[in-house]
CSV table of C-alpha atoms in Angstrom, one decimal:
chain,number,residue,atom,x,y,z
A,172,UNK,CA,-17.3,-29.0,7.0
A,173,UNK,CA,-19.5,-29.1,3.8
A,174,UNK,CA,-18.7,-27.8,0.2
A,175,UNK,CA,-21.6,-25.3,-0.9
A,176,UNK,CA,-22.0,-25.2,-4.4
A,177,UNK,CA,-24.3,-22.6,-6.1
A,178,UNK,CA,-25.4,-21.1,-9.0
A,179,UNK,CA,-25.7,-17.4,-9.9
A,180,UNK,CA,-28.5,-17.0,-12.8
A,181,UNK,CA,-27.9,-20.8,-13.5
A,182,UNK,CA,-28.3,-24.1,-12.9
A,183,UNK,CA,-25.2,-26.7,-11.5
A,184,UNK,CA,-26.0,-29.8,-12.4
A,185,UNK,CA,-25.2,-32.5,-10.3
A,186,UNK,CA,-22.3,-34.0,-12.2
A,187,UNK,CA,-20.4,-30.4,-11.5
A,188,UNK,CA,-21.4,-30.8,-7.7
A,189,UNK,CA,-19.5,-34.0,-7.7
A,190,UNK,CA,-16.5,-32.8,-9.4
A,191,UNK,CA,-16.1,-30.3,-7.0
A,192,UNK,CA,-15.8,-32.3,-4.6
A,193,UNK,CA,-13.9,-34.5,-5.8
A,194,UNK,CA,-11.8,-31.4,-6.8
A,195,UNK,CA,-11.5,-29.7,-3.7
A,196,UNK,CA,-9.7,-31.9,-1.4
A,197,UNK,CA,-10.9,-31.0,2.1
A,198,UNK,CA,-8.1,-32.7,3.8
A,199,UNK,CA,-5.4,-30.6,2.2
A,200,UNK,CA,-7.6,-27.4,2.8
A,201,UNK,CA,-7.5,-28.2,6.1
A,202,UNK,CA,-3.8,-29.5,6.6
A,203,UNK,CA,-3.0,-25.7,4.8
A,204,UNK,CA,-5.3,-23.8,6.9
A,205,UNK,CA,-6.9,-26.0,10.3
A,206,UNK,CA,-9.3,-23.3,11.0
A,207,UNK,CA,-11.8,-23.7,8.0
A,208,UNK,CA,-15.5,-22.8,8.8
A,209,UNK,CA,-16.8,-22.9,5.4
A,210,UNK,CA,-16.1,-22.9,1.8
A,211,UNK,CA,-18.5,-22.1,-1.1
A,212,UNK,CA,-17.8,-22.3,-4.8
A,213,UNK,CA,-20.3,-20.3,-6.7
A,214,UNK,CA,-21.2,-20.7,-10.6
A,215,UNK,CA,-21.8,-17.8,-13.1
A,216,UNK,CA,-22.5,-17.7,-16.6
A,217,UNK,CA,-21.6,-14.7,-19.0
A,218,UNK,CA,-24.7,-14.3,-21.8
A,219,UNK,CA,-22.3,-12.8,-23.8
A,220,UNK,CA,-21.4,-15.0,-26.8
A,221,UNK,CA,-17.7,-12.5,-27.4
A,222,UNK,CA,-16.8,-13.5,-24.2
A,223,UNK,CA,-17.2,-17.5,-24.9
A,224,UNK,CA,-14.1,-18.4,-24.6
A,225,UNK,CA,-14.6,-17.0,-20.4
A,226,UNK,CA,-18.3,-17.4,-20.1
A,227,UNK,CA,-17.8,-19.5,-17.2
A,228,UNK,CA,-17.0,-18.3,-13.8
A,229,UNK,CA,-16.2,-20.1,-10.7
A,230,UNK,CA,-15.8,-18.2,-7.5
A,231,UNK,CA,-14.2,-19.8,-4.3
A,232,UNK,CA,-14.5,-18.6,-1.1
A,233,UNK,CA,-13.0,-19.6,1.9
A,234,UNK,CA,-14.0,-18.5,5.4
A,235,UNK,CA,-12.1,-19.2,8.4
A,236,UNK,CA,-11.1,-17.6,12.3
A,237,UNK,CA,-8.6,-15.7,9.8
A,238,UNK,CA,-8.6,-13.6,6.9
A,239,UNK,CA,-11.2,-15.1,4.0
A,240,UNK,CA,-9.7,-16.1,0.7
A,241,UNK,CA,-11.4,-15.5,-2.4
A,242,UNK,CA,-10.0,-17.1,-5.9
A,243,UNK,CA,-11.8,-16.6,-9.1
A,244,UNK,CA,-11.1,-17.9,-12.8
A,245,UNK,CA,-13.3,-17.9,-15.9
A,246,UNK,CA,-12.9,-20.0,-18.8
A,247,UNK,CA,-14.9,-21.5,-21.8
A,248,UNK,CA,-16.9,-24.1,-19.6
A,249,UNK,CA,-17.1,-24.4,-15.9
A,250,UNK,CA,-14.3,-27.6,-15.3
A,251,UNK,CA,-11.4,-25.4,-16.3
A,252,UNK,CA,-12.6,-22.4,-14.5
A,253,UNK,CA,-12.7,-24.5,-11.7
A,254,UNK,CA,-9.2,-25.7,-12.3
A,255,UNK,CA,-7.5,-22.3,-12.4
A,256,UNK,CA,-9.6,-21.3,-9.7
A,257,UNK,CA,-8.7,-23.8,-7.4
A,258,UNK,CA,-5.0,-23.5,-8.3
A,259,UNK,CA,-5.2,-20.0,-7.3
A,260,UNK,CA,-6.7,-21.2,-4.0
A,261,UNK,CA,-4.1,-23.3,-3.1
A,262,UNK,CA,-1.6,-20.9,-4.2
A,263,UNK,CA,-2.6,-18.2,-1.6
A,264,UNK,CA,-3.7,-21.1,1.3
A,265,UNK,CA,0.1,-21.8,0.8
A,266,UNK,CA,1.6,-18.9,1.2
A,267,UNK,CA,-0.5,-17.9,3.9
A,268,UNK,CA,0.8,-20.8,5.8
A,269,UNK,CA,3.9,-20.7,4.9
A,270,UNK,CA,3.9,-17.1,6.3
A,271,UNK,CA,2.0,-18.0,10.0
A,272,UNK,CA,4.8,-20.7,9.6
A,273,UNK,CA,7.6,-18.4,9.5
A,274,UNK,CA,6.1,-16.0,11.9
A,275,UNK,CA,5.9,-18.9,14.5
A,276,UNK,CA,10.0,-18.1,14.8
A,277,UNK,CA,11.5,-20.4,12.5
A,278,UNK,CA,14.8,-19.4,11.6
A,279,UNK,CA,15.0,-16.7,14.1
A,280,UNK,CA,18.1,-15.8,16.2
A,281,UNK,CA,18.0,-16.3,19.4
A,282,UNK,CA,18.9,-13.3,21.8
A,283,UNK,CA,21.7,-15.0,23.4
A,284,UNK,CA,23.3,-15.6,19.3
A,285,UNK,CA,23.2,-11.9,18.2
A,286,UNK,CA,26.5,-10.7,19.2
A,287,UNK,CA,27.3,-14.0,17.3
A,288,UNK,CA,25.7,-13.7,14.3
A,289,UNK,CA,25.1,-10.0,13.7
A,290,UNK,CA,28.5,-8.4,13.2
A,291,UNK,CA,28.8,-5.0,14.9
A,292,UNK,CA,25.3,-5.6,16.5
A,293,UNK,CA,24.4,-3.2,19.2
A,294,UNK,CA,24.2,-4.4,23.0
A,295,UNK,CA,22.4,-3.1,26.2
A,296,UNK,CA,25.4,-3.7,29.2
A,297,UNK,CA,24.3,-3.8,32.8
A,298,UNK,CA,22.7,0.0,33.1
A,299,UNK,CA,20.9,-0.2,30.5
A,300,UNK,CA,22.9,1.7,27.7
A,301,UNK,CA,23.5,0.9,24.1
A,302,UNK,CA,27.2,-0.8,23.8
A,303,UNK,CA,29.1,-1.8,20.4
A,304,UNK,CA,32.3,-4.3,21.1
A,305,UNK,CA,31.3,-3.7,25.0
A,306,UNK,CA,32.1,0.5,24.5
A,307,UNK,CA,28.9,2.9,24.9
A,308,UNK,CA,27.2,4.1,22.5
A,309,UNK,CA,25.6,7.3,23.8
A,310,UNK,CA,25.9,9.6,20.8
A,311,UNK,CA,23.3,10.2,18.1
A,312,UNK,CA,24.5,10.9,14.8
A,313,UNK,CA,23.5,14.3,13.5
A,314,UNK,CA,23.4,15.0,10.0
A,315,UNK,CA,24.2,18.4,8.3
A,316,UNK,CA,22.5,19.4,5.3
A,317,UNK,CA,22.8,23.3,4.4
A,318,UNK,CA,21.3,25.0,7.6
A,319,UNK,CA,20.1,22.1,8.9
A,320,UNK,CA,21.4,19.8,11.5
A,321,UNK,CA,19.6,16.6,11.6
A,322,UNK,CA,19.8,14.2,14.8
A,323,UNK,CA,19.4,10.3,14.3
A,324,UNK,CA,16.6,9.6,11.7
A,325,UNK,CA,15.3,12.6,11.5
A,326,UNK,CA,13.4,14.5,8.6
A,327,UNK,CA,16.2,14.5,6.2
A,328,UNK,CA,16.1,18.0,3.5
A,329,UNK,CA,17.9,15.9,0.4
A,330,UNK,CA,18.1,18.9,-1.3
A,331,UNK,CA,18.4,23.3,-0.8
A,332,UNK,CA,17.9,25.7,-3.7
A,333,UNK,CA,18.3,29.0,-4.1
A,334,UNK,CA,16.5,31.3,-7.2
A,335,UNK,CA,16.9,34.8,-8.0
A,336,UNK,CA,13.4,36.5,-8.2
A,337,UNK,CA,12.6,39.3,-9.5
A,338,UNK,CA,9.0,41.2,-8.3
A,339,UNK,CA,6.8,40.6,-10.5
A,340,UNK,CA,2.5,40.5,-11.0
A,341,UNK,CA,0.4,38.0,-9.8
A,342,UNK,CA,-0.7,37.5,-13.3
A,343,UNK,CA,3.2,37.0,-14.3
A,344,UNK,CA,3.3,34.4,-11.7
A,345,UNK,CA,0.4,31.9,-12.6
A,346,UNK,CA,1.7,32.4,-16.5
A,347,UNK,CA,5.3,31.6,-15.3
A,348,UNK,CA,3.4,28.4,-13.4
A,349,UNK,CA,1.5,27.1,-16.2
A,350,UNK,CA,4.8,27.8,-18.2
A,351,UNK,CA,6.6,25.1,-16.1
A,352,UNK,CA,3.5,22.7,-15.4
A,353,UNK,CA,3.9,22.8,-12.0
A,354,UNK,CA,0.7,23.3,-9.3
A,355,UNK,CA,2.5,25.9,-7.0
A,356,UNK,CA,4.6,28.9,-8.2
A,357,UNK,CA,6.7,31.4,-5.3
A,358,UNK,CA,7.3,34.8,-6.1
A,359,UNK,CA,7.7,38.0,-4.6
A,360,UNK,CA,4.7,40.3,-5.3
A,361,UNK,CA,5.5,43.2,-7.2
A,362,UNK,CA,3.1,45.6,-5.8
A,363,UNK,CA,3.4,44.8,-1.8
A,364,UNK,CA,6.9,43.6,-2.3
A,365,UNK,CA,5.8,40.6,0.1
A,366,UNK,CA,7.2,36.5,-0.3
A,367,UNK,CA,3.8,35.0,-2.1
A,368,UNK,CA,2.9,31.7,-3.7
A,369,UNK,CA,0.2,31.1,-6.3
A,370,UNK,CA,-1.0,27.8,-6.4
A,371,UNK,CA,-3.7,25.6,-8.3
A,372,UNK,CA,-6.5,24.6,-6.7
A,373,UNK,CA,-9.8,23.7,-8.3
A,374,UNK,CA,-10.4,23.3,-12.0
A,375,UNK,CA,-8.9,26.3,-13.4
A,376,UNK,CA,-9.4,28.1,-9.9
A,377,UNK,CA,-6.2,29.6,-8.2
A,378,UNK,CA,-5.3,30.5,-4.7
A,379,UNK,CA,-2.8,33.1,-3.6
A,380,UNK,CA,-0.7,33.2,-0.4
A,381,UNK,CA,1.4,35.9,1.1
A,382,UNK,CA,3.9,35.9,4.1
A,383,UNK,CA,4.2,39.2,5.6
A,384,UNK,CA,7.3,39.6,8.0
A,385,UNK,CA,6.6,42.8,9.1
A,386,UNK,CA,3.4,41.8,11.0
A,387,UNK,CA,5.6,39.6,13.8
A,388,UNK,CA,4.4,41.5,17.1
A,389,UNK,CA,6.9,39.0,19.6
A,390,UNK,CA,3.7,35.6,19.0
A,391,UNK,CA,5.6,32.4,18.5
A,392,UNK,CA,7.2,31.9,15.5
A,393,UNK,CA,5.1,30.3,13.4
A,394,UNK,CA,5.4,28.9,9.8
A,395,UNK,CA,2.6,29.1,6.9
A,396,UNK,CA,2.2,24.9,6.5
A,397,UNK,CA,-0.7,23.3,5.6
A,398,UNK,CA,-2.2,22.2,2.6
A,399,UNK,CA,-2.1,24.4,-0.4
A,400,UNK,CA,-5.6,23.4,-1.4
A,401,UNK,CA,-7.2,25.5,1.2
């Protein structure tokens, strides 16, 4: 595997070239990461004289059968750029195989250790069922919250309220909304007496919703989710 080193509106000269090779170590690229196809380091220069002090920019890129990894620095002249550049490099080539390394199962419990290792870890006896200190464990916990009961993990409500509203205006509501800065505001509509919600939508656009009970003719019960923005 070669080191391609090119310039983006300017020149390398050939002194760089040889620095970055020298720089870029290909035998601890590829003791990090064995899978290297190709790695280019590209040059760029900044016109701007306020930004002298990072006018240079080295960009490394590294393509292998994995992910590519990209690190780029800038700095006063191209040398250091390359230096925190290839620091960076390294740093994320390093952690990426420390992470495949870990994956691999290194310091993984076997399945044999659990009951061992994991206090009050859960076991599968001979039919198949979930056991804890060899006794089933059939039950699923339910949680109640309000009128709620909640089996296992469930959707969880963390919290019921309950407002007194008085009827009032569909212009009462959206001031009572902007009042409190929220983008929904429920309500029960003075004139048809009916649960509503006024709700933002675009711009200074509203949207108005109302749940009428009284036209349930024996359908499924049904709800009025969705999104708001509608």
């Amino acid at each position: 595997m070669d080191i391609v080193v090119k310039g983006r509106k300017t020149e390398v000269p050939e002194r760089f070239r040889k620095h970055v090779a020298e720089k870029l170590k290909l035998d601890k690229v590829q003791k990090l990461d064995g899978k290297v196809i190709s790695l280019d380091v590209e040059v760029s220069k900044e016109p701007n004289p306020r930004q002298a002090d990072r006018s240079d920019r080295v960009e490394i890129t590294l393509r292998s059968r994995g992910p590519v990894v990209r690190a780029e620095a800038a700095a006063a002249d191209p040398y250091a750029a390359l230096d925190l550049a290839t620091a960076k490099l390294e740093a994320r080539l390093r952690k990426q195989h420390d992470k495949r390394h870990s994956r691999r199962g290194n310091g993984r419990i076997p399945a044999s250790d659990v009951a061992v290792s994991v206090p009050d870890a859960a076991m599968l006896d001979e039919s198949g069922r979930l056991t804890v200190d060899g006794e089933p464990r059939d039950e699923v916990p339910t949680t109640k919250m309000g009128s709620l009961e909640v089996q296992g993990e469930g959707p969880l409500v963390v919290r019921e309220k309950t407002h007194s509203a008085a009827p009032m205006t569909l212009n009462q509501a959206l001031y009572e909304m902007e009042l409190v800065g929220h983008d929904f505001y429920l309500f029960v509509d003075a004139e048809t007496k009916q649960p509503s919600v006024v709700y933002r939508r675009h711009a200074y656009d509203y949207g108005v919703i109302h749940l009428n009970p009284d036209s349930f003719g024996g359908e499924e019960p049904g709800g009025a989710g969705g999104a708001l923005g509608g």
